[in-house]
CSV table of C-alpha atoms in Angstrom, one decimal:
chain,number,residue,atom,x,y,z
A,1,MET,CA,-16.7,-46.0,42.4
A,2,GLY,CA,-17.0,-42.3,40.7
A,3,PHE,CA,-13.3,-42.9,39.1
A,4,LYS,CA,-14.1,-46.4,37.6
A,5,PHE,CA,-17.9,-44.9,36.6
A,6,LEU,CA,-15.7,-42.0,34.5
A,7,ASN,CA,-13.0,-44.7,33.1
A,8,ILE,CA,-16.0,-46.5,31.2
A,9,LYS,CA,-17.4,-43.7,30.3
A,10,LYS,CA,-14.0,-42.8,28.5
A,11,LYS,CA,-13.2,-46.0,27.1
A,12,LYS,CA,-16.9,-46.1,25.3
A,13,LYS,CA,-16.2,-42.8,23.8
A,14,LYS,CA,-12.8,-43.8,22.5
A,15,GLU,CA,-14.6,-47.2,21.3
A,16,LYS,CA,-17.3,-45.0,19.5
A,17,PHE,CA,-15.0,-42.8,17.8
A,18,ARG,CA,-13.0,-45.7,17.0
A,19,VAL,CA,-16.1,-47.4,15.1
A,20,LYS,CA,-17.3,-43.9,13.6
A,21,ASN,CA,-13.6,-43.2,11.6
A,22,ARG,CA,-13.3,-46.9,11.1
A,23,LYS,CA,-11.8,-47.3,7.8
A,24,ILE,CA,-13.3,-50.4,5.0
A,25,LYS,CA,-11.8,-52.0,2.4
A,26,PHE,CA,-14.0,-50.8,0.0
A,27,ARG,CA,-13.6,-48.9,-3.4
A,28,GLU,CA,-16.5,-48.1,-5.6
A,29,ALA,CA,-14.3,-47.9,-8.6
A,30,ASP,CA,-13.0,-51.6,-8.1
A,31,TYR,CA,-16.6,-52.4,-7.6
A,32,VAL,CA,-18.0,-50.6,-10.8
A,33,ASP,CA,-14.7,-52.3,-12.6
A,34,LYS,CA,-15.3,-55.9,-11.4
A,35,HIS,CA,-19.2,-55.5,-11.9
A,36,TYR,CA,-20.0,-53.6,-14.8
A,37,ILE,CA,-17.0,-52.9,-17.2
A,38,LYS,CA,-16.5,-54.7,-19.9
A,39,TYR,CA,-14.0,-54.6,-22.8
A,40,GLY,CA,-13.9,-50.6,-22.1
A,41,LYS,CA,-17.5,-49.8,-21.6
A,42,ALA,CA,-19.9,-50.1,-18.8
A,43,THR,CA,-22.9,-52.7,-19.3
A,44,ILE,CA,-26.2,-52.7,-17.6
A,45,PRO,CA,-28.0,-55.7,-17.7
A,46,ILE,CA,-31.7,-55.8,-17.4
A,47,TYR,CA,-33.5,-59.3,-16.7
A,48,LEU,CA,-36.7,-59.6,-17.8
A,49,LYS,CA,-39.4,-62.1,-17.5
A,50,LYS,CA,-41.4,-60.5,-20.3
A,51,ILE,CA,-41.1,-57.7,-22.6
A,52,ASP,CA,-44.1,-56.2,-21.0
A,53,ASP,CA,-42.0,-55.8,-17.9
A,54,LEU,CA,-40.1,-53.1,-19.6
A,55,TYR,CA,-43.2,-50.6,-19.7
A,56,MET,CA,-45.2,-49.1,-17.2
A,57,LYS,CA,-48.0,-51.1,-16.0
A,58,HIS,CA,-51.4,-49.5,-17.4
A,59,ASP,CA,-49.3,-48.1,-20.7
A,60,TYR,CA,-50.8,-49.9,-23.4
A,61,LYS,CA,-49.3,-48.3,-26.2
A,62,LYS,CA,-45.8,-49.1,-24.8
A,63,LEU,CA,-44.3,-45.8,-25.0
A,64,ALA,CA,-43.0,-45.2,-21.2
A,65,LEU,CA,-40.8,-47.0,-19.3
A,66,SER,CA,-41.7,-48.7,-16.2
A,67,ASP,CA,-40.5,-46.9,-12.9
A,68,ASP,CA,-38.8,-50.1,-11.6
A,69,VAL,CA,-36.8,-50.2,-15.0
A,70,CYS,CA,-36.2,-46.5,-15.0
A,71,ASP,CA,-34.8,-46.7,-11.5
A,72,TYR,CA,-32.6,-49.4,-11.4
A,73,ILE,CA,-30.7,-48.0,-14.8
A,74,GLU,CA,-30.3,-44.7,-12.9
A,75,GLU,CA,-29.1,-46.0,-9.8
A,76,ILE,CA,-26.4,-48.0,-11.7
A,77,ALA,CA,-25.6,-45.5,-14.3
A,78,TYR,CA,-25.5,-43.1,-11.3
A,79,ILE,CA,-22.1,-44.9,-10.4
A,80,ILE,CA,-20.6,-45.3,-13.6
A,81,PRO,CA,-17.7,-42.9,-14.6
A,82,LEU,CA,-18.8,-40.3,-17.4
A,83,LYS,CA,-16.0,-41.7,-19.5
A,84,TYR,CA,-17.4,-44.9,-20.1
A,85,GLU,CA,-20.0,-45.4,-22.9
A,86,ILE,CA,-23.0,-47.3,-21.2
A,87,ILE,CA,-24.5,-50.7,-22.8
A,88,LEU,CA,-28.1,-51.5,-21.8
A,89,GLU,CA,-28.2,-55.0,-22.1
A,90,ILE,CA,-31.7,-56.3,-22.1
A,91,HIS,CA,-32.4,-60.1,-21.2
A,92,CYS,CA,-35.6,-61.3,-22.2
A,93,PRO,CA,-37.6,-64.0,-24.3
A,94,GLU,CA,-36.8,-63.5,-28.1
A,95,ILE,CA,-38.7,-60.9,-29.8
A,96,SER,CA,-38.2,-59.6,-33.7
A,97,ASP,CA,-36.1,-57.4,-35.0
A,98,GLU,CA,-39.0,-54.9,-35.2
A,99,GLU,CA,-39.9,-55.1,-31.9
A,100,GLN,CA,-36.3,-54.5,-31.1
A,101,THR,CA,-35.8,-51.3,-33.1
A,102,ARG,CA,-39.2,-49.8,-31.3
A,103,ILE,CA,-37.7,-50.6,-28.3
A,104,LYS,CA,-34.4,-48.8,-28.8
A,105,LYS,CA,-36.5,-46.1,-29.8
A,106,VAL,CA,-38.5,-46.1,-26.9
A,107,ILE,CA,-35.7,-45.8,-24.4
A,108,LYS,CA,-33.8,-42.7,-26.5
A,109,ASN,CA,-37.5,-41.0,-26.6
A,110,ASN,CA,-37.6,-41.6,-22.4
A,111,TYR,CA,-34.1,-40.0,-21.7
A,112,GLY,CA,-34.5,-37.6,-24.7
A,113,MET,CA,-37.9,-36.4,-22.7
A,114,GLU,CA,-36.1,-36.0,-19.4
A,115,ILE,CA,-33.2,-34.4,-20.7
A,116,ASP,CA,-35.9,-31.5,-22.6
A,117,ASP,CA,-37.2,-31.2,-18.8
A,118,ARG,CA,-34.0,-30.4,-17.4
A,119,ASP,CA,-33.3,-28.1,-20.1
A,120,TYR,CA,-36.6,-26.2,-19.6
A,121,ASP,CA,-35.9,-26.7,-15.7
A,122,ILE,CA,-32.3,-24.6,-16.4
A,123,HIS,CA,-33.9,-22.1,-18.7
A,124,VAL,CA,-36.5,-20.9,-16.0
A,125,ALA,CA,-34.0,-21.0,-13.0
A,126,ASN,CA,-32.0,-18.9,-15.0
A,127,LYS,CA,-34.4,-16.0,-15.7
A,128,LYS,CA,-35.4,-16.7,-12.3
A,129,SER,CA,-31.7,-15.7,-11.3
A,130,CYS,CA,-32.0,-12.9,-13.8
A,131,SER,CA,-34.7,-11.5,-12.3
A,132,LEU,CA,-33.3,-11.9,-8.7
A,133,PHE,CA,-29.9,-9.9,-9.7
A,134,PHE,CA,-31.9,-6.9,-11.3
A,135,ILE,CA,-34.6,-6.6,-8.0
A,136,GLY,CA,-31.6,-6.9,-5.4
A,137,LEU,CA,-29.4,-4.5,-7.1
A,138,LEU,CA,-32.4,-2.1,-7.8
A,139,PHE,CA,-33.3,-2.4,-3.5
A,140,ILE,CA,-29.6,-1.9,-3.2
A,141,ILE,CA,-29.3,1.5,-5.0
A,142,LEU,CA,-32.4,2.6,-3.9
A,143,SER,CA,-31.2,1.9,-0.1
A,144,PHE,CA,-27.7,4.0,-0.9
A,145,ALA,CA,-30.0,6.6,-2.9
A,146,PHE,CA,-32.9,7.4,-0.4
A,147,GLY,CA,-31.0,6.7,2.9
A,148,THR,CA,-30.6,10.0,4.1
A,149,LYS,CA,-34.4,11.1,2.8
A,150,ILE,CA,-36.6,8.2,4.5
A,151,PRO,CA,-36.9,6.9,7.7
A,152,SER,CA,-33.0,4.5,8.5
A,153,PHE,CA,-35.4,1.5,9.5
A,154,ILE,CA,-36.9,1.6,6.1
A,155,ALA,CA,-33.7,2.4,4.4
A,156,GLU,CA,-32.2,-0.9,6.2
A,157,LEU,CA,-35.1,-2.9,5.2
A,158,ILE,CA,-34.7,-2.1,1.4
A,159,ASN,CA,-31.0,-3.1,2.0
A,160,ILE,CA,-31.8,-6.2,3.1
A,161,VAL,CA,-34.4,-7.3,0.7
A,162,GLY,CA,-31.6,-6.3,-1.9
A,163,TRP,CA,-29.1,-8.5,-0.1
A,164,VAL,CA,-31.5,-11.4,0.4
A,165,ALA,CA,-32.7,-11.3,-3.4
A,166,LEU,CA,-29.2,-11.6,-4.4
A,167,TRP,CA,-28.3,-14.3,-1.9
A,168,GLU,CA,-31.1,-16.6,-3.6
A,169,MET,CA,-29.5,-15.4,-6.8
A,170,CYS,CA,-26.4,-17.2,-5.7
A,171,GLU,CA,-28.2,-20.2,-4.1
A,172,ASN,CA,-30.4,-20.9,-7.2
A,173,LEU,CA,-27.3,-20.4,-9.3
A,174,MET,CA,-24.6,-22.7,-7.5
A,175,LEU,CA,-27.0,-25.4,-5.9
A,176,ASN,CA,-30.3,-25.8,-7.6
A,177,ASN,CA,-29.0,-24.9,-10.9
A,178,SER,CA,-26.0,-27.0,-10.6
A,179,ALA,CA,-27.9,-30.0,-9.5
A,180,LYS,CA,-29.9,-29.9,-12.6
A,181,ARG,CA,-27.1,-29.7,-15.0
A,182,THR,CA,-25.5,-32.7,-13.0
A,183,GLU,CA,-28.5,-34.5,-13.6
A,184,ARG,CA,-28.9,-33.7,-17.7
A,185,ILE,CA,-25.0,-34.8,-17.8
A,186,TYR,CA,-26.4,-38.4,-16.6
A,187,LYS,CA,-29.5,-38.6,-18.5
A,188,LEU,CA,-27.4,-37.7,-21.6
A,189,GLN,CA,-25.0,-40.4,-20.8
A,190,LEU,CA,-27.9,-42.9,-20.8
A,191,TYR,CA,-29.5,-41.0,-24.2
A,192,ASP,CA,-26.2,-41.9,-25.9
A,193,SER,CA,-26.2,-45.3,-24.4
A,194,GLU,CA,-26.0,-48.8,-26.9
A,195,VAL,CA,-29.3,-50.9,-26.5
A,196,LYS,CA,-28.1,-54.6,-26.8
A,197,PHE,CA,-30.4,-57.9,-26.5
A,198,VAL,CA,-29.6,-61.1,-25.1
A,199,PHE,CA,-32.6,-63.8,-25.9
A,200,ASN,CA,-33.3,-66.2,-23.0
A,201,GLU,CA,-32.0,-69.7,-23.7
A,202,ASP,CA,-34.6,-71.3,-21.6
A,203,GLU,CA,-37.2,-69.7,-23.7
A,204,GLN,CA,-35.6,-70.2,-26.9
A,205,ASN,CA,-35.5,-73.9,-26.2
A,206,THR,CA,-39.3,-73.9,-24.9
A,207,ASN,CA,-39.9,-72.5,-28.7
A,208,LYS,CA,-38.4,-74.8,-30.1
A,209,GLU,CA,-39.5,-77.7,-28.9
A,210,ASN,CA,-43.3,-76.8,-29.4
C-alpha cells in the first residue's frame, strides 16, 4: 500500500513538472506582426463612439487624455519594438480639420508632460545617488581613519552605514533609474507617433441622410 502511494506521489510530481515546463506555440513577435504592423509601421487602432471619450470625464477644457485610452495605448505600445514608428489610428465620428489638429496637439502635450516628469525623476535620482556616494565614501574613510581611536563596535557601525549608503546608490542607479529611463524611451516613442483619423462610415451615412 505504501509503495503504491509513493508511486502515485512520484507520478503527480512528474505531471506537475511537465505542466510547469510545457512549451507553448506562441511568439509575441509574430502576434505583433500579425495584428499591429502594417507597411513597416506599427498601427494602434483606437475606437471611439464619440470623440469626447478620448478625454478625461470631468475635463471640460479637453486637455487630458482619459486613463482608459492612455492605458490601452501604452499597453499595446509596450509590446511593439522600438524600431517601429507608431501610428495612432483614431476611429471616430467625422470631425473638422481644426479638431483633428487640436487632438494631435493634446496627444503630443500629454506624452510631452510624461517625458518631462520622467526627466525630473531621473534628475532627482541622480542627485540622490551622488549624495549617497559621498556619504558612503565619507563614512568608510572615517571608519578606517578613526578605527583605532574609537571603540571597535562604533567603527564597525560607521563602516556598515557607509557600505549601506553605497549599496543604496547602486540600487538607485541600476534598478530605479534604469526603469525610469526605459519608461522615458517608450513615452518618447508615443510622443513621436503619427496620429491618423478614420471616420466611422455609419456616422457619415447618417449625416448624409439628415
